[in-house]
PDB file of C-alpha atoms in Angstrom:
ATOM      1  CA  MET A   1      -0.078  -0.091  -0.033  1.00 31.00           C
ATOM      2  CA  LEU A   2       2.964   2.465   0.691  1.00 35.00           C
ATOM      3  CA  LEU A   3       4.542   1.502  -2.545  1.00 35.00           C
ATOM      4  CA  GLY A   4       1.501   2.699  -4.180  1.00 35.00           C
ATOM      5  CA  ALA A   5       1.001   5.709  -2.274  1.00 38.00           C
ATOM      6  CA  ALA A   6       4.473   6.516  -3.167  1.00 42.00           C
ATOM      7  CA  CYS A   7       4.390   5.869  -7.093  1.00 47.00           C
ATOM      8  CA  GLY A   8       1.168   8.195  -7.070  1.00 59.00           C
ATOM      9  CA  ARG A   9       2.975  11.234  -5.317  1.00 76.00           C
ATOM     10  CA  HIS A  10       3.832  14.164  -7.683  1.00 76.00           C
ATOM     11  CA  GLU A  11       7.580  15.299  -7.484  1.00 84.00           C
ATOM     12  CA  PHE A  12       7.654  18.894  -7.876  1.00 84.00           C
ATOM     13  CA  THR A  13      10.345  20.436 -10.151  1.00 86.00           C
ATOM     14  CA  GLY A  14       9.973  23.975  -8.482  1.00 87.00           C
ATOM     15  CA  THR A  15      10.501  24.529  -4.691  1.00 91.00           C
ATOM     16  CA  VAL A  16       7.259  24.565  -3.007  1.00 90.00           C
ATOM     17  CA  PHE A  17       6.759  26.576   0.246  1.00 89.00           C
ATOM     18  CA  GLU A  18       5.216  25.229   3.299  1.00 86.00           C
ATOM     19  CA  GLU A  19       4.106  28.416   4.741  1.00 88.00           C
ATOM     20  CA  ALA A  20       2.258  30.955   3.004  1.00 79.00           C
ATOM     21  CA  ARG A  21       4.159  34.137   2.288  1.00 90.00           C
ATOM     22  CA  PRO A  22       2.370  37.286   1.287  1.00 95.00           C
ATOM     23  CA  ALA A  23       4.155  38.450  -2.349  1.00 96.00           C
ATOM     24  CA  ALA A  24       5.750  41.799  -2.038  1.00 97.00           C
ATOM     25  CA  PRO A  25       3.753  44.654  -3.825  1.00 97.00           C
ATOM     26  CA  ILE A  26       4.684  45.460  -7.119  1.00 97.00           C
ATOM     27  CA  ARG A  27       3.358  48.423  -8.752  1.00 97.00           C
ATOM     28  CA  GLY A  28       4.336  49.978 -12.146  1.00 97.00           C
ATOM     29  CA  GLN A  29       2.836  50.520 -15.612  1.00 98.00           C
ATOM     30  CA  ASN A  30       1.853  47.330 -18.258  1.00 98.00           C
ATOM     31  CA  PHE A  31       3.525  47.793 -21.601  1.00 97.00           C
ATOM     32  CA  ASP A  32       0.531  49.301 -22.652  1.00 97.00           C
ATOM     33  CA  GLY A  33       0.484  52.137 -20.425  1.00 97.00           C
ATOM     34  CA  ALA A  34      -2.328  50.919 -18.114  1.00 98.00           C
ATOM     35  CA  PRO A  35      -1.256  51.228 -14.506  1.00 98.00           C
ATOM     36  CA  PHE A  36      -0.042  47.622 -12.921  1.00 98.00           C
ATOM     37  CA  ASP A  37      -0.524  46.528  -9.382  1.00 98.00           C
ATOM     38  CA  LEU A  38       0.251  42.905  -8.664  1.00 98.00           C
ATOM     39  CA  ALA A  39      -2.760  43.237  -5.897  1.00 98.00           C
ATOM     40  CA  ASP A  40      -5.268  43.418  -8.443  1.00 98.00           C
ATOM     41  CA  LEU A  41      -4.318  39.956  -9.688  1.00 98.00           C
ATOM     42  CA  THR A  42      -5.160  38.391  -6.250  1.00 97.00           C
ATOM     43  CA  GLY A  43      -7.835  35.868  -7.097  1.00 96.00           C
ATOM     44  CA  ASP A  44      -5.743  34.498  -9.982  1.00 96.00           C
ATOM     45  CA  PRO A  45      -2.344  32.459  -9.782  1.00 95.00           C
ATOM     46  CA  VAL A  46       0.374  34.310 -11.201  1.00 97.00           C
ATOM     47  CA  LEU A  47       3.911  33.368 -12.478  1.00 97.00           C
ATOM     48  CA  LEU A  48       6.263  36.116 -11.900  1.00 98.00           C
ATOM     49  CA  PHE A  49       9.360  36.408 -13.762  1.00 98.00           C
ATOM     50  CA  PHE A  50      12.071  39.196 -13.495  1.00 97.00           C
ATOM     51  CA  GLY A  51      14.239  40.134 -16.416  1.00 97.00           C
ATOM     52  CA  TYR A  52      15.057  42.744 -19.247  1.00 95.00           C
ATOM     53  CA  THR A  53      14.437  43.008 -22.925  1.00 97.00           C
ATOM     54  CA  PHE A  54      18.047  43.225 -23.791  1.00 95.00           C
ATOM     55  CA  CYS A  55      18.961  40.034 -22.351  1.00 94.00           C
ATOM     56  CA  PRO A  56      20.782  37.734 -24.853  1.00 94.00           C
ATOM     57  CA  ASP A  57      19.871  34.504 -23.340  1.00 93.00           C
ATOM     58  CA  ILE A  58      18.006  33.650 -20.379  1.00 95.00           C
ATOM     59  CA  CYS A  59      15.086  36.121 -20.280  1.00 96.00           C
ATOM     60  CA  PRO A  60      13.872  35.184 -24.027  1.00 97.00           C
ATOM     61  CA  LEU A  61      14.432  31.249 -23.210  1.00 97.00           C
ATOM     62  CA  THR A  62      12.322  31.637 -20.007  1.00 97.00           C
ATOM     63  CA  MET A  63       9.642  33.944 -21.772  1.00 98.00           C
ATOM     64  CA  MET A  64       9.457  30.977 -24.384  1.00 97.00           C
ATOM     65  CA  GLU A  65       9.115  28.397 -21.948  1.00 97.00           C
ATOM     66  CA  LEU A  66       6.266  30.386 -20.124  1.00 98.00           C
ATOM     67  CA  ALA A  67       4.436  31.164 -23.527  1.00 98.00           C
ATOM     68  CA  ALA A  68       4.633  27.310 -24.215  1.00 97.00           C
ATOM     69  CA  ALA A  69       3.524  26.527 -20.892  1.00 97.00           C
ATOM     70  CA  GLN A  70       0.649  28.785 -21.384  1.00 97.00           C
ATOM     71  CA  GLU A  71      -0.184  27.383 -24.750  1.00 97.00           C
ATOM     72  CA  ALA A  72      -0.324  23.908 -23.352  1.00 96.00           C
ATOM     73  CA  LEU A  73      -2.650  24.959 -20.698  1.00 95.00           C
ATOM     74  CA  ASP A  74      -4.884  26.690 -23.062  1.00 96.00           C
ATOM     75  CA  ARG A  75      -5.084  22.880 -24.594  1.00 95.00           C
ATOM     76  CA  GLU A  76      -5.046  20.728 -21.698  1.00 93.00           C
ATOM     77  CA  ALA A  77      -6.439  22.770 -19.055  1.00 92.00           C
ATOM     78  CA  PRO A  78      -8.679  25.884 -19.971  1.00 93.00           C
ATOM     79  CA  ASP A  79     -10.247  26.647 -16.936  1.00 92.00           C
ATOM     80  CA  LEU A  80      -6.616  26.808 -15.279  1.00 91.00           C
ATOM     81  CA  ALA A  81      -5.046  28.909 -18.415  1.00 92.00           C
ATOM     82  CA  ALA A  82      -7.952  31.244 -18.125  1.00 94.00           C
ATOM     83  CA  ASP A  83      -7.083  32.231 -14.769  1.00 95.00           C
ATOM     84  CA  LEU A  84      -3.267  32.025 -15.186  1.00 96.00           C
ATOM     85  CA  LYS A  85      -1.404  35.631 -15.246  1.00 98.00           C
ATOM     86  CA  VAL A  86       2.235  35.811 -16.377  1.00 98.00           C
ATOM     87  CA  VAL A  87       3.839  38.631 -15.376  1.00 98.00           C
ATOM     88  CA  PHE A  88       7.527  40.183 -16.769  1.00 98.00           C
ATOM     89  CA  VAL A  89       8.879  42.717 -14.679  1.00 98.00           C
ATOM     90  CA  SER A  90      11.849  44.635 -16.110  1.00 97.00           C
ATOM     91  CA  VAL A  91      14.911  44.985 -13.658  1.00 96.00           C
ATOM     92  CA  ASP A  92      16.344  47.633 -16.453  1.00 95.00           C
ATOM     93  CA  PRO A  93      13.866  50.600 -16.314  1.00 93.00           C
ATOM     94  CA  GLN A  94      16.553  52.671 -17.535  1.00 91.00           C
ATOM     95  CA  ARG A  95      16.286  51.283 -21.178  1.00 93.00           C
ATOM     96  CA  ASP A  96      12.954  49.174 -21.084  1.00 95.00           C
ATOM     97  CA  SER A  97      10.488  51.862 -22.018  1.00 96.00           C
ATOM     98  CA  LEU A  98       7.134  50.978 -22.589  1.00 97.00           C
ATOM     99  CA  ALA A  99       7.609  51.209 -26.405  1.00 97.00           C
ATOM    100  CA  ARG A 100      10.122  48.816 -26.058  1.00 97.00           C
ATOM    101  CA  LEU A 101       8.327  46.659 -23.641  1.00 98.00           C
ATOM    102  CA  GLU A 102       5.065  45.892 -26.111  1.00 98.00           C
ATOM    103  CA  PRO A 103       7.018  44.323 -28.987  1.00 98.00           C
ATOM    104  CA  TYR A 104       9.097  42.168 -26.577  1.00 98.00           C
ATOM    105  CA  ILE A 105       5.863  40.578 -24.642  1.00 98.00           C
ATOM    106  CA  HIS A 106       3.712  40.801 -28.212  1.00 98.00           C
ATOM    107  CA  ALA A 107       6.442  38.359 -29.384  1.00 98.00           C
ATOM    108  CA  PHE A 108       5.746  35.852 -26.518  1.00 98.00           C
ATOM    109  CA  ASP A 109       1.797  36.136 -25.599  1.00 98.00           C
ATOM    110  CA  PRO A 110       0.272  39.332 -25.889  1.00 97.00           C
ATOM    111  CA  ARG A 111      -1.875  38.232 -22.589  1.00 97.00           C
ATOM    112  CA  PHE A 112       1.306  38.355 -20.719  1.00 98.00           C
ATOM    113  CA  PHE A 113       1.906  41.674 -18.665  1.00 98.00           C
ATOM    114  CA  GLY A 114       5.008  43.535 -19.353  1.00 98.00           C
ATOM    115  CA  VAL A 115       5.659  45.563 -16.474  1.00 98.00           C
ATOM    116  CA  ARG A 116       7.894  48.616 -16.027  1.00 98.00           C
ATOM    117  CA  ILE A 117       8.519  50.083 -12.367  1.00 96.00           C
ATOM    118  CA  PRO A 118      10.180  53.208 -11.515  1.00 93.00           C
ATOM    119  CA  ASP A 119      13.805  53.583 -11.485  1.00 90.00           C
ATOM    120  CA  THR A 120      13.591  54.820  -7.478  1.00 93.00           C
ATOM    121  CA  GLU A 121      11.822  51.386  -6.686  1.00 93.00           C
ATOM    122  CA  LEU A 122      14.150  49.136  -8.037  1.00 92.00           C
ATOM    123  CA  GLU A 123      15.905  48.548  -5.156  1.00 93.00           C
ATOM    124  CA  ALA A 124      13.292  48.160  -2.566  1.00 96.00           C
ATOM    125  CA  LEU A 125      11.628  45.449  -5.168  1.00 95.00           C
ATOM    126  CA  LYS A 126      15.006  43.617  -5.578  1.00 94.00           C
ATOM    127  CA  GLN A 127      15.461  43.427  -1.763  1.00 96.00           C
ATOM    128  CA  ALA A 128      11.716  42.516  -1.487  1.00 96.00           C
ATOM    129  CA  TYR A 129      12.260  39.399  -3.998  1.00 95.00           C
ATOM    130  CA  GLY A 130      15.818  38.800  -2.991  1.00 94.00           C
ATOM    131  CA  LEU A 131      16.929  39.743  -6.455  1.00 93.00           C
ATOM    132  CA  TYR A 132      20.322  40.510  -7.828  1.00 90.00           C
ATOM    133  CA  THR A 133      21.473  42.619 -10.737  1.00 88.00           C
ATOM    134  CA  GLY A 134      24.304  44.308 -11.696  1.00 82.00           C
ATOM    135  CA  ALA A 135      26.568  45.039 -14.733  1.00 79.00           C
ATOM    136  CA  ALA A 136      28.131  41.854 -16.222  1.00 83.00           C
ATOM    137  CA  GLU A 137      31.628  41.251 -16.171  1.00 88.00           C
ATOM    138  CA  GLY A 138      33.322  43.620 -18.566  1.00 81.00           C
ATOM    139  CA  HIS A 139      30.279  45.745 -18.856  1.00 83.00           C
ATOM    140  CA  SER A 140      29.591  49.488 -17.382  1.00 77.00           C
ATOM    141  CA  LEU A 141      25.826  50.715 -16.806  1.00 82.00           C
ATOM    142  CA  ASP A 142      27.260  53.948 -18.624  1.00 78.00           C
ATOM    143  CA  ASP A 143      27.751  51.940 -21.491  1.00 79.00           C
ATOM    144  CA  GLU A 144      24.987  51.890 -24.091  1.00 77.00           C
ATOM    145  CA  TYR A 145      24.829  48.074 -24.627  1.00 83.00           C
ATOM    146  CA  TYR A 146      25.400  46.837 -21.387  1.00 86.00           C
ATOM    147  CA  LEU A 147      24.360  43.427 -20.158  1.00 87.00           C
ATOM    148  CA  LEU A 148      23.199  42.832 -16.770  1.00 86.00           C
ATOM    149  CA  ASP A 149      23.780  39.773 -14.456  1.00 85.00           C
ATOM    150  CA  HIS A 150      20.721  39.156 -12.779  1.00 89.00           C
ATOM    151  CA  THR A 151      18.687  36.579 -10.588  1.00 90.00           C
ATOM    152  CA  SER A 152      16.438  34.164 -12.770  1.00 92.00           C
ATOM    153  CA  ARG A 153      13.610  32.651 -10.997  1.00 95.00           C
ATOM    154  CA  ILE A 154      10.136  32.432 -11.874  1.00 97.00           C
ATOM    155  CA  PHE A 155       7.883  32.790  -8.972  1.00 96.00           C
ATOM    156  CA  LEU A 156       4.316  31.332  -8.599  1.00 95.00           C
ATOM    157  CA  ILE A 157       1.937  33.427  -6.379  1.00 96.00           C
ATOM    158  CA  ASP A 158      -1.342  31.577  -5.469  1.00 94.00           C
ATOM    159  CA  PRO A 159      -4.771  33.312  -5.860  1.00 95.00           C
ATOM    160  CA  GLU A 160      -4.684  34.660  -2.211  1.00 95.00           C
ATOM    161  CA  GLY A 161      -1.657  36.279  -3.141  1.00 96.00           C
ATOM    162  CA  ASN A 162       1.172  34.295  -1.388  1.00 95.00           C
ATOM    163  CA  TRP A 163       4.384  33.072  -2.623  1.00 93.00           C
ATOM    164  CA  ARG A 164       3.828  29.541  -3.606  1.00 92.00           C
ATOM    165  CA  ALA A 165       6.867  28.032  -5.585  1.00 93.00           C
ATOM    166  CA  LEU A 166       9.615  28.932  -6.803  1.00 94.00           C
ATOM    167  CA  PHE A 167      11.145  27.462 -10.261  1.00 96.00           C
ATOM    168  CA  SER A 168      14.567  27.857 -11.993  1.00 93.00           C
ATOM    169  CA  ALA A 169      14.365  29.982 -14.975  1.00 91.00           C
ATOM    170  CA  ASP A 170      15.268  26.906 -17.177  1.00 92.00           C
ATOM    171  CA  VAL A 171      12.193  24.772 -16.292  1.00 94.00           C
ATOM    172  CA  THR A 172      10.700  23.376 -19.057  1.00 95.00           C
ATOM    173  CA  ALA A 173       7.372  24.195 -20.066  1.00 96.00           C
ATOM    174  CA  GLU A 174       6.492  20.324 -19.653  1.00 95.00           C
ATOM    175  CA  THR A 175       7.504  20.435 -15.980  1.00 93.00           C
ATOM    176  CA  LEU A 176       6.143  23.636 -15.040  1.00 94.00           C
ATOM    177  CA  VAL A 177       2.609  22.810 -16.381  1.00 94.00           C
ATOM    178  CA  ALA A 178       2.845  19.515 -14.195  1.00 93.00           C
ATOM    179  CA  ASP A 179       4.066  21.472 -11.207  1.00 92.00           C
ATOM    180  CA  LEU A 180       0.969  23.648 -11.745  1.00 91.00           C
ATOM    181  CA  ARG A 181      -1.628  21.451 -12.270  1.00 90.00           C
ATOM    182  CA  GLU A 182      -0.815  20.015  -8.906  1.00 88.00           C
ATOM    183  CA  LEU A 183      -0.431  23.105  -7.077  1.00 84.00           C
ATOM    184  CA  LEU A 184      -3.478  24.967  -8.287  1.00 81.00           C
ATOM    185  CA  ARG A 185      -5.796  21.865  -8.401  1.00 75.00           C
TER     186      ARG A 185
END
């Protein structure tokens, strides 16, 4: 009986938090100019990713997996897909204007949010989410085409507004969907 129970257990790819921890507030503007407040998404599950549009590798690859996960959910679990919100928050507000965010987000899924926060709020947001950003080796933030090193994780925020799980940015759509179905059922 124990063997059967163990075989039926889902092994999570992400780190699942045992205790509810409220997600820190995020306020800014969506790529379409509309005000954005993470609190307005309470009631829906949210996948939250911090990155920047000039990122040459991790960010676009992660966004492609998030789009593939959304597409898979559209087919396999339309109720969950309809509620799921995907939010990309720029950690490079200096260069990521709303005009730059719009085509970037649309390249993945126009239903996604692409949020720009004020420069003055970036440090507090980084601290609240445990994020690191800094000029990549050999780059300076004074250069026009600098690269950033940055924390690359995907946060799952449950419908109550709490951090529920944390995923590596290299998670595949398939494993993300499996974890989401289990966590949000």
